[in-house]
Short mmCIF file of N, CA and C in Angstrom, two decimals:
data_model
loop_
_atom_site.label_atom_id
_atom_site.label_comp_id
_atom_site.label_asym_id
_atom_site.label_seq_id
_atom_site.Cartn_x
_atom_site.Cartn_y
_atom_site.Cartn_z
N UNK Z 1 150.83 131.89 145.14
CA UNK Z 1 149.95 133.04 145.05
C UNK Z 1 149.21 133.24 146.37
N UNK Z 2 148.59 132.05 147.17
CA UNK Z 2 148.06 132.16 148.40
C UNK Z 2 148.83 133.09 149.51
N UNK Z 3 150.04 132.38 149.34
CA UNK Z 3 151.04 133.32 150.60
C UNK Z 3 151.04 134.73 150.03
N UNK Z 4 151.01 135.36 148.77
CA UNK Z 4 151.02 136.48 149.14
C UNK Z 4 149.99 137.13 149.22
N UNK Z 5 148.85 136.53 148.56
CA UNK Z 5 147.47 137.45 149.01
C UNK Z 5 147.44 137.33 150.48
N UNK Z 6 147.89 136.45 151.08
CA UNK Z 6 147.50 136.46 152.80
C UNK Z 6 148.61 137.17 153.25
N UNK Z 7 149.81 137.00 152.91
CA UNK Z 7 150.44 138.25 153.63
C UNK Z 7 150.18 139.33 153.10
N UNK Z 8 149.44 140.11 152.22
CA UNK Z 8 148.80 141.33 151.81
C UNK Z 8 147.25 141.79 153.24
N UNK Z 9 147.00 141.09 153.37
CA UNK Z 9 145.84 140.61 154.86
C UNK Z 9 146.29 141.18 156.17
N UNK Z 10 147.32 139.86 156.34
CA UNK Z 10 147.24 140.20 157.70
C UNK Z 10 148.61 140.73 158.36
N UNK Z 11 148.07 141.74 159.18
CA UNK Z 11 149.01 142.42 159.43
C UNK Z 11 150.28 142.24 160.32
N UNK Z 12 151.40 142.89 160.16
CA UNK Z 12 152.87 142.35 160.82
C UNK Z 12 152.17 142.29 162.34
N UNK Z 13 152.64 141.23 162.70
CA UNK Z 13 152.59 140.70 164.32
C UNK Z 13 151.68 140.15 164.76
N UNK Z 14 150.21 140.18 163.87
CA UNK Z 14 149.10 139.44 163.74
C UNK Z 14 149.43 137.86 164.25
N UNK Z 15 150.53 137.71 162.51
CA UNK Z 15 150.48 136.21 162.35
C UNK Z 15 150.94 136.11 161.14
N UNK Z 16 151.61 134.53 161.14
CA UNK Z 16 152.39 134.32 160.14
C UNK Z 16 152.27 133.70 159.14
N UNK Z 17 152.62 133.81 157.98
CA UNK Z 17 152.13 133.24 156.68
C UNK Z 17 153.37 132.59 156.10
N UNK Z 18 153.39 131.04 156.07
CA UNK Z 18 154.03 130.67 155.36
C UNK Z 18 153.15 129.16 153.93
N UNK Z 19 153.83 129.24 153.27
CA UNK Z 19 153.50 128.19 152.17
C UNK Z 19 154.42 126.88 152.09
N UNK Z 20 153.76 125.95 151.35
CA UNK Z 20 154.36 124.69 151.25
C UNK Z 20 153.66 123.90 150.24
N UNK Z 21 154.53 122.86 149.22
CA UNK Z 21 154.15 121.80 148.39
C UNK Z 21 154.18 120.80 148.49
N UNK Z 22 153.39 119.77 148.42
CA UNK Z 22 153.80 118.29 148.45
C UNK Z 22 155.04 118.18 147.35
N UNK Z 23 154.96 119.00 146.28
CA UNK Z 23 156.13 118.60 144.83
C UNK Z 23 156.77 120.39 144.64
N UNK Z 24 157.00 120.55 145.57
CA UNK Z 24 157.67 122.22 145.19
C UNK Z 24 158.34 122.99 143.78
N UNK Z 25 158.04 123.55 143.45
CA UNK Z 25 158.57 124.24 141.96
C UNK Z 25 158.98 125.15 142.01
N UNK Z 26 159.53 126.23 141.39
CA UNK Z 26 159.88 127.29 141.63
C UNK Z 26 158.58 128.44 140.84
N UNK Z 27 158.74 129.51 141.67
CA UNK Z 27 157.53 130.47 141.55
C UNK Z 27 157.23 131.00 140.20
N UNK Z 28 156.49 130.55 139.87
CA UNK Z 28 156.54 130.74 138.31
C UNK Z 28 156.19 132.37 137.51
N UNK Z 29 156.94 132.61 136.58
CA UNK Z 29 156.59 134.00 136.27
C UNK Z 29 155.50 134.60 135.80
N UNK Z 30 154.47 133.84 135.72
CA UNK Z 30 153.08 133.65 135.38
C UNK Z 30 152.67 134.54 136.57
N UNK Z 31 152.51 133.38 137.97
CA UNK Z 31 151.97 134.43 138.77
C UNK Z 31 152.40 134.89 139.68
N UNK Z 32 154.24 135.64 139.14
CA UNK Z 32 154.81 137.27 139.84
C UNK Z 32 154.18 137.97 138.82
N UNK Z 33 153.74 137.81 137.62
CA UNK Z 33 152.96 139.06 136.83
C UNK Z 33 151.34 139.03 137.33
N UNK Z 34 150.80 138.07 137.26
CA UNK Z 34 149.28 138.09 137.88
C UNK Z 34 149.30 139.10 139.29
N UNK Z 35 149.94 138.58 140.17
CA UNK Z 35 149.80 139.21 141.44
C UNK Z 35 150.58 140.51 141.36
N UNK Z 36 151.03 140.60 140.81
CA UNK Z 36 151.99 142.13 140.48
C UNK Z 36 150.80 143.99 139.68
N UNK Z 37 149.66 143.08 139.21
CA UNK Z 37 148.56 143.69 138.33
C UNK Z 37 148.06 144.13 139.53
N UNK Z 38 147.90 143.06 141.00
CA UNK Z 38 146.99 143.87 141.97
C UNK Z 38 147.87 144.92 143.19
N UNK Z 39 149.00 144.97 143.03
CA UNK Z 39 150.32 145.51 143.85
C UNK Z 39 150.77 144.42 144.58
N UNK Z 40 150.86 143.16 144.51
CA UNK Z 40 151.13 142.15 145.36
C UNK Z 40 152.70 141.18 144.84
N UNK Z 41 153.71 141.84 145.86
CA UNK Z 41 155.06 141.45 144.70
C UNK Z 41 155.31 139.91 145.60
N UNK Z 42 155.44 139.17 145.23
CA UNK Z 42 156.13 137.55 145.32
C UNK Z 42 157.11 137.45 144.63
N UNK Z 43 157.76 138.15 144.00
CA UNK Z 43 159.41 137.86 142.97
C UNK Z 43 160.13 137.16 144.38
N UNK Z 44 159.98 137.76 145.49
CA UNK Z 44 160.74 137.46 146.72
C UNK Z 44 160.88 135.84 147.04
N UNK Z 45 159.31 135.34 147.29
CA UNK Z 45 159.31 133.50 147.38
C UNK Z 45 160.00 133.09 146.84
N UNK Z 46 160.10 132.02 147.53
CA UNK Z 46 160.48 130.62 147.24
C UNK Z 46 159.62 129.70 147.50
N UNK Z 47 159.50 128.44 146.59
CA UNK Z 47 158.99 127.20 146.74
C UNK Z 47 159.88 126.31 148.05
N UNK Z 48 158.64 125.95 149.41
CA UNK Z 48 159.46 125.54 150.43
C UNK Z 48 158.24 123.97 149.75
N UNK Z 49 159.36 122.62 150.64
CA UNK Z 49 158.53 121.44 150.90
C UNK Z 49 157.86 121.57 152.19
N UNK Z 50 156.85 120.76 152.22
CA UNK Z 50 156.43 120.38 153.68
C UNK Z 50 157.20 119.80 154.60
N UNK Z 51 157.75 118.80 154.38
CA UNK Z 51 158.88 118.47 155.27
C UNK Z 51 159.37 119.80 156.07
N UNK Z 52 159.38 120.75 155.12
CA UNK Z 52 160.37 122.20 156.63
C UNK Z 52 159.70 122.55 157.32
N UNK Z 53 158.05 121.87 157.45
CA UNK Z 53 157.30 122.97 158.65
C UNK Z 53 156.83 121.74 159.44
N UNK Z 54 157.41 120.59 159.00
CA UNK Z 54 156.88 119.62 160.69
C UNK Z 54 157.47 119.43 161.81
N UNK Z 55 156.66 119.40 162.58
CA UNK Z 55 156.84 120.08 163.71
C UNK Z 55 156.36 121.18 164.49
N UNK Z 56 156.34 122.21 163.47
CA UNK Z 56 155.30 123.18 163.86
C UNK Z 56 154.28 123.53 163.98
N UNK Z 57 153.90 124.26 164.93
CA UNK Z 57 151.94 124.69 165.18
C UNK Z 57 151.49 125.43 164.13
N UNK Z 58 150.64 125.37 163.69
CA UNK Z 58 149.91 125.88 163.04
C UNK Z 58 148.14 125.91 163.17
N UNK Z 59 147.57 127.86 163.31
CA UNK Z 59 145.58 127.77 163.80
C UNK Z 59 145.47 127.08 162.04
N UNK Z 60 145.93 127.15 161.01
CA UNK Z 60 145.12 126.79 160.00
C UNK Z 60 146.22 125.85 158.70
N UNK Z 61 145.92 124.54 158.23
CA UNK Z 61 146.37 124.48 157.31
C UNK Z 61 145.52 124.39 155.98
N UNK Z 62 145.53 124.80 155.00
CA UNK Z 62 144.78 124.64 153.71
C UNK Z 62 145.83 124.58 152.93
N UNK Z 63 144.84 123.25 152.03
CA UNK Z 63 145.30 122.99 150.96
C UNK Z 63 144.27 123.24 149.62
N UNK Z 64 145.23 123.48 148.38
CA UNK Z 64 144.32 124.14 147.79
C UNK Z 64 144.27 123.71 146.02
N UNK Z 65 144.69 122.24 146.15
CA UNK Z 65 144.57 121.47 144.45
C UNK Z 65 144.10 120.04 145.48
N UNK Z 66 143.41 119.48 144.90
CA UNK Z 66 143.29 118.02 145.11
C UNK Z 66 144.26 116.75 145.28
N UNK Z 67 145.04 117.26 144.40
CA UNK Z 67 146.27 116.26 144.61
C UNK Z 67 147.05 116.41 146.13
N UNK Z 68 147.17 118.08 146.37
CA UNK Z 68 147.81 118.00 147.83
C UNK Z 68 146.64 117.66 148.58
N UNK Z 69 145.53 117.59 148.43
CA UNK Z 69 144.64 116.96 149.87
C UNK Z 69 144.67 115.37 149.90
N UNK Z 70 144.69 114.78 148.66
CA UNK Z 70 145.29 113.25 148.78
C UNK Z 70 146.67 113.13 149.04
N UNK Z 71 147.70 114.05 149.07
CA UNK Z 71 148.92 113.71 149.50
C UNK Z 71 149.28 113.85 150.42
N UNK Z 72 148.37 114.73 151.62
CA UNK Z 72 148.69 115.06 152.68
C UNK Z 72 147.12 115.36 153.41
N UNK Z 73 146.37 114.26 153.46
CA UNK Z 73 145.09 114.00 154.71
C UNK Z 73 144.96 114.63 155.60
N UNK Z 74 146.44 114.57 156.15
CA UNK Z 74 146.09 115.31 157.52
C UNK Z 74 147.48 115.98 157.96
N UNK Z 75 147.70 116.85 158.74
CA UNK Z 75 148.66 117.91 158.67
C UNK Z 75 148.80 117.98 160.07
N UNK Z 76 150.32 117.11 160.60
CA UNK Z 76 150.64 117.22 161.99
C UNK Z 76 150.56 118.68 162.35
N UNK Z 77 150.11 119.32 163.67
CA UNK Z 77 150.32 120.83 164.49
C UNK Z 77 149.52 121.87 163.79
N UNK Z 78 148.26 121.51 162.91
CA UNK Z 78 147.27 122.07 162.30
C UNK Z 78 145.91 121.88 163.15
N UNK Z 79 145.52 123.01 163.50
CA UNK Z 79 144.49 123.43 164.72
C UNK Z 79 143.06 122.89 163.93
N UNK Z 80 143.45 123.88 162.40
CA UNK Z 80 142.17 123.26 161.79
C UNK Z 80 142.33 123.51 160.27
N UNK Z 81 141.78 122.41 159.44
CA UNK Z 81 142.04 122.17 158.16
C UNK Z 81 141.07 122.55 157.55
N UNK Z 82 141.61 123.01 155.76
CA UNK Z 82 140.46 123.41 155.30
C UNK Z 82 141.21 123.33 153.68
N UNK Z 83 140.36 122.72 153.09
CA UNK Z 83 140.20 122.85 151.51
C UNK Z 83 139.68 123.20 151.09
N UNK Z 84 140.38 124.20 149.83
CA UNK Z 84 139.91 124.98 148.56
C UNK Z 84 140.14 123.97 147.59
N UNK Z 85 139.41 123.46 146.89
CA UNK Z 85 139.53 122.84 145.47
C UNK Z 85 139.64 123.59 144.37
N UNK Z 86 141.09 124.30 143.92
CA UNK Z 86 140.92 125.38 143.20
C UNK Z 86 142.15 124.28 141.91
N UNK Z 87 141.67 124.87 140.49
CA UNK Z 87 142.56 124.28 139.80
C UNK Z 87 144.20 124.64 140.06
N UNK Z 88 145.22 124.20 139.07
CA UNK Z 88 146.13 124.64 139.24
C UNK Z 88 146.46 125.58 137.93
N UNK Z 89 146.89 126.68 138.11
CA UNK Z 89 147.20 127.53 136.96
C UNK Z 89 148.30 127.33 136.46
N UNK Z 90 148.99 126.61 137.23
CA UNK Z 90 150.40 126.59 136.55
C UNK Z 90 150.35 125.40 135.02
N UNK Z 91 149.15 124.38 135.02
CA UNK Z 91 149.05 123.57 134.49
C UNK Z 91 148.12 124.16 133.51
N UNK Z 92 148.02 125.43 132.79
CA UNK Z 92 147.00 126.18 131.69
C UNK Z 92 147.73 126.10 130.29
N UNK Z 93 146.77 125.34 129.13
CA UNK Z 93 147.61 125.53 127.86
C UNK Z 93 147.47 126.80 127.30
N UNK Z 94 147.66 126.69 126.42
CA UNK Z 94 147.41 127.29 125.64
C UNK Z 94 147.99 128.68 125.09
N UNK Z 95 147.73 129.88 124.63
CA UNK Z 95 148.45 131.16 124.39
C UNK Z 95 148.78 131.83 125.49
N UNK Z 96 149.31 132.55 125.68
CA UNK Z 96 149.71 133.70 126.96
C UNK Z 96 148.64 134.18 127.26
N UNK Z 97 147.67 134.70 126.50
CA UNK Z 97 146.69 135.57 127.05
C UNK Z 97 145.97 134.48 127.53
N UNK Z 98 145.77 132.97 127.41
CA UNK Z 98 144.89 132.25 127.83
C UNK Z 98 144.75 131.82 128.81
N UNK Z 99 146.55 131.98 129.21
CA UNK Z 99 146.89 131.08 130.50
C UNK Z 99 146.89 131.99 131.60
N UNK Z 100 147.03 133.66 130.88
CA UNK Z 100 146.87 134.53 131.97
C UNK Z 100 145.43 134.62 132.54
N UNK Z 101 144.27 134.08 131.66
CA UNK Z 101 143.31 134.27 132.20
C UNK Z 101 143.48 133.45 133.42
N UNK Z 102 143.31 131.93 132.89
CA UNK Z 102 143.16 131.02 134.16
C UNK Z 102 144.23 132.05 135.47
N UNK Z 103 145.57 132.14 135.38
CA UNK Z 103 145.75 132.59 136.46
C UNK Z 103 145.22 133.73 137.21
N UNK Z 104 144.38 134.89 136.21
CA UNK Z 104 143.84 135.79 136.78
C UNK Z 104 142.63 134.94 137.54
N UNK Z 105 141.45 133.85 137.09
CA UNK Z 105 140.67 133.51 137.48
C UNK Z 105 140.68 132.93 138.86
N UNK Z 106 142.06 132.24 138.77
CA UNK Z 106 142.22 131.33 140.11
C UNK Z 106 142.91 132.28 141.31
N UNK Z 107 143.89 133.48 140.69
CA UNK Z 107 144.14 134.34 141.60
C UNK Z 107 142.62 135.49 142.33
N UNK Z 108 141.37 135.78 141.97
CA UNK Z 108 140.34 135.97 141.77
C UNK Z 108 139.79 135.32 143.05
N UNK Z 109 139.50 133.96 142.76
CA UNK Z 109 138.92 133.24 143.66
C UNK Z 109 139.55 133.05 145.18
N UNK Z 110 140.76 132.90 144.79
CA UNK Z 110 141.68 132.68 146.28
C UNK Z 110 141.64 133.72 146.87
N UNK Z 111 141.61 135.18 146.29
CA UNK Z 111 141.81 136.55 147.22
C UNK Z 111 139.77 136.93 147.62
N UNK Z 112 138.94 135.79 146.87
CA UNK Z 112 137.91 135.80 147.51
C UNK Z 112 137.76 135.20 148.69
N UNK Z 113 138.02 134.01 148.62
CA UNK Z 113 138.39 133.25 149.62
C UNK Z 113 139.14 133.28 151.07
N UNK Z 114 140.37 134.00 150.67
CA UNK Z 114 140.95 134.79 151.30
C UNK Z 114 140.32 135.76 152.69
N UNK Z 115 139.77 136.89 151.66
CA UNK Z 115 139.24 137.84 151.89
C UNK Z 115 137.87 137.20 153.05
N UNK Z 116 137.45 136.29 152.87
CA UNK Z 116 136.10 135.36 153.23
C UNK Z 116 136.68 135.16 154.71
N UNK Z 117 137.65 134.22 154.70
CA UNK Z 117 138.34 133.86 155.85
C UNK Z 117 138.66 134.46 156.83
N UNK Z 118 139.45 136.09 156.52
CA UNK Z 118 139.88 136.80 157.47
C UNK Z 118 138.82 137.47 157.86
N UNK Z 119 137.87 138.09 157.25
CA UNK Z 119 136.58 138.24 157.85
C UNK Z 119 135.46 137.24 158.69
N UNK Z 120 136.03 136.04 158.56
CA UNK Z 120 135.16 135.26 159.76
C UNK Z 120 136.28 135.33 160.80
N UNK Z 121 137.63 135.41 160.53
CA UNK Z 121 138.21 135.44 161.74
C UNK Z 121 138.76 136.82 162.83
N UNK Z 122 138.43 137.48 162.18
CA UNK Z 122 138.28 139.06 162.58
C UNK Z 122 136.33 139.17 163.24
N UNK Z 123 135.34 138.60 162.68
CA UNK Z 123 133.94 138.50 163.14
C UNK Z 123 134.73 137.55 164.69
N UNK Z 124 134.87 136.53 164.46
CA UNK Z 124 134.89 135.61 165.58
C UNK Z 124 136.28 136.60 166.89
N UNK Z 125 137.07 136.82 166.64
CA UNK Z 125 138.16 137.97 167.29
C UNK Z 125 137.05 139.18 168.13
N UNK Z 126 136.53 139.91 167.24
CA UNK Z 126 135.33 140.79 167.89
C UNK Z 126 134.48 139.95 168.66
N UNK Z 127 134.04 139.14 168.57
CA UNK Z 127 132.54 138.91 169.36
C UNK Z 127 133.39 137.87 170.68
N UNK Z 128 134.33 137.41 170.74
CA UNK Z 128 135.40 137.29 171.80
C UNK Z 128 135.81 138.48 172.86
N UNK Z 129 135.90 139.56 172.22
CA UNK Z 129 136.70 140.52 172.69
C UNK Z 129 135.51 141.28 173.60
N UNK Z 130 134.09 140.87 172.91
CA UNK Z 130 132.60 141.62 173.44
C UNK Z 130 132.61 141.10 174.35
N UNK Z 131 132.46 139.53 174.03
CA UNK Z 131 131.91 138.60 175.59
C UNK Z 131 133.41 138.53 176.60
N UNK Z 132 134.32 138.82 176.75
CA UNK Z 132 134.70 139.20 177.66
C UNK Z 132 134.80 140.16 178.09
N UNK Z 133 134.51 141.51 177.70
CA UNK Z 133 133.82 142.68 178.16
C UNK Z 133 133.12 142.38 179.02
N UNK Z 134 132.30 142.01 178.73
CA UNK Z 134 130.75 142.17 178.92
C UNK Z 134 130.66 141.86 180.73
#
């Protein structure tokens, strides 16, 4: 769900958005319908491992259940780290309408979050762009 609220963000050529699991699954249909309610299609993903992105640079890695921040401390070619402690929705009992909540809730928070982020990094981009003006 993260990768696509952030590729809903930021724009082509900006920068790149990719995702990764310590235990990869496949994208569950839970939330291609959650993110589909806000126009945000993911039918496209795939579940990648971490293993396919080492090696590479990366300005930000976040992780965003607890279990991946104990499974992965620290994140070779990551500029700077950051955890969301958000539950996992995929792990919700109960009826359909119940489990859609949790995923609406946790999809909710992350596109807050989200939303939080690219605005400090769009604030910090501007006041760069001033002081070398200046």
């Amino acid at each position: 769900m993260a990768e696509g609220l952030l590729r809903r963000l930021v724009p082509p050529g900006v920068g790149e958005v990719v995702s990764a699991g310590t235990d990869p699954k496949p994208v569950q249909g839970d939330a291609i319908r959650i993110l589909a309610e806000i126009g945000v299609d993911i039918s496209a993903q795939r579940s990648k491992p971490l293993e396919e992105f080492l090696g590479q640079e990366f300005d930000y890695a976040i992780t965003l259940c607890d279990e991946a921040q104990q499974a992965c401390p620290a994140f070779p070619g990551a500029a700077r780290r950051l955890h969301w402690s958000l539950p996992d929705p995929a792990a919700a009992q109960g009826t359909d309408r119940e489990r859609m909540a949790v995923f609406r809730t946790v999809r909710n928070e992350l596109a807050a979050r989200i939303e939080g982020l690219m605005e400090g990094l769009l604030d910090r981009f501007l006041l760069k762009a001033y002081e070398e003006s200046a």
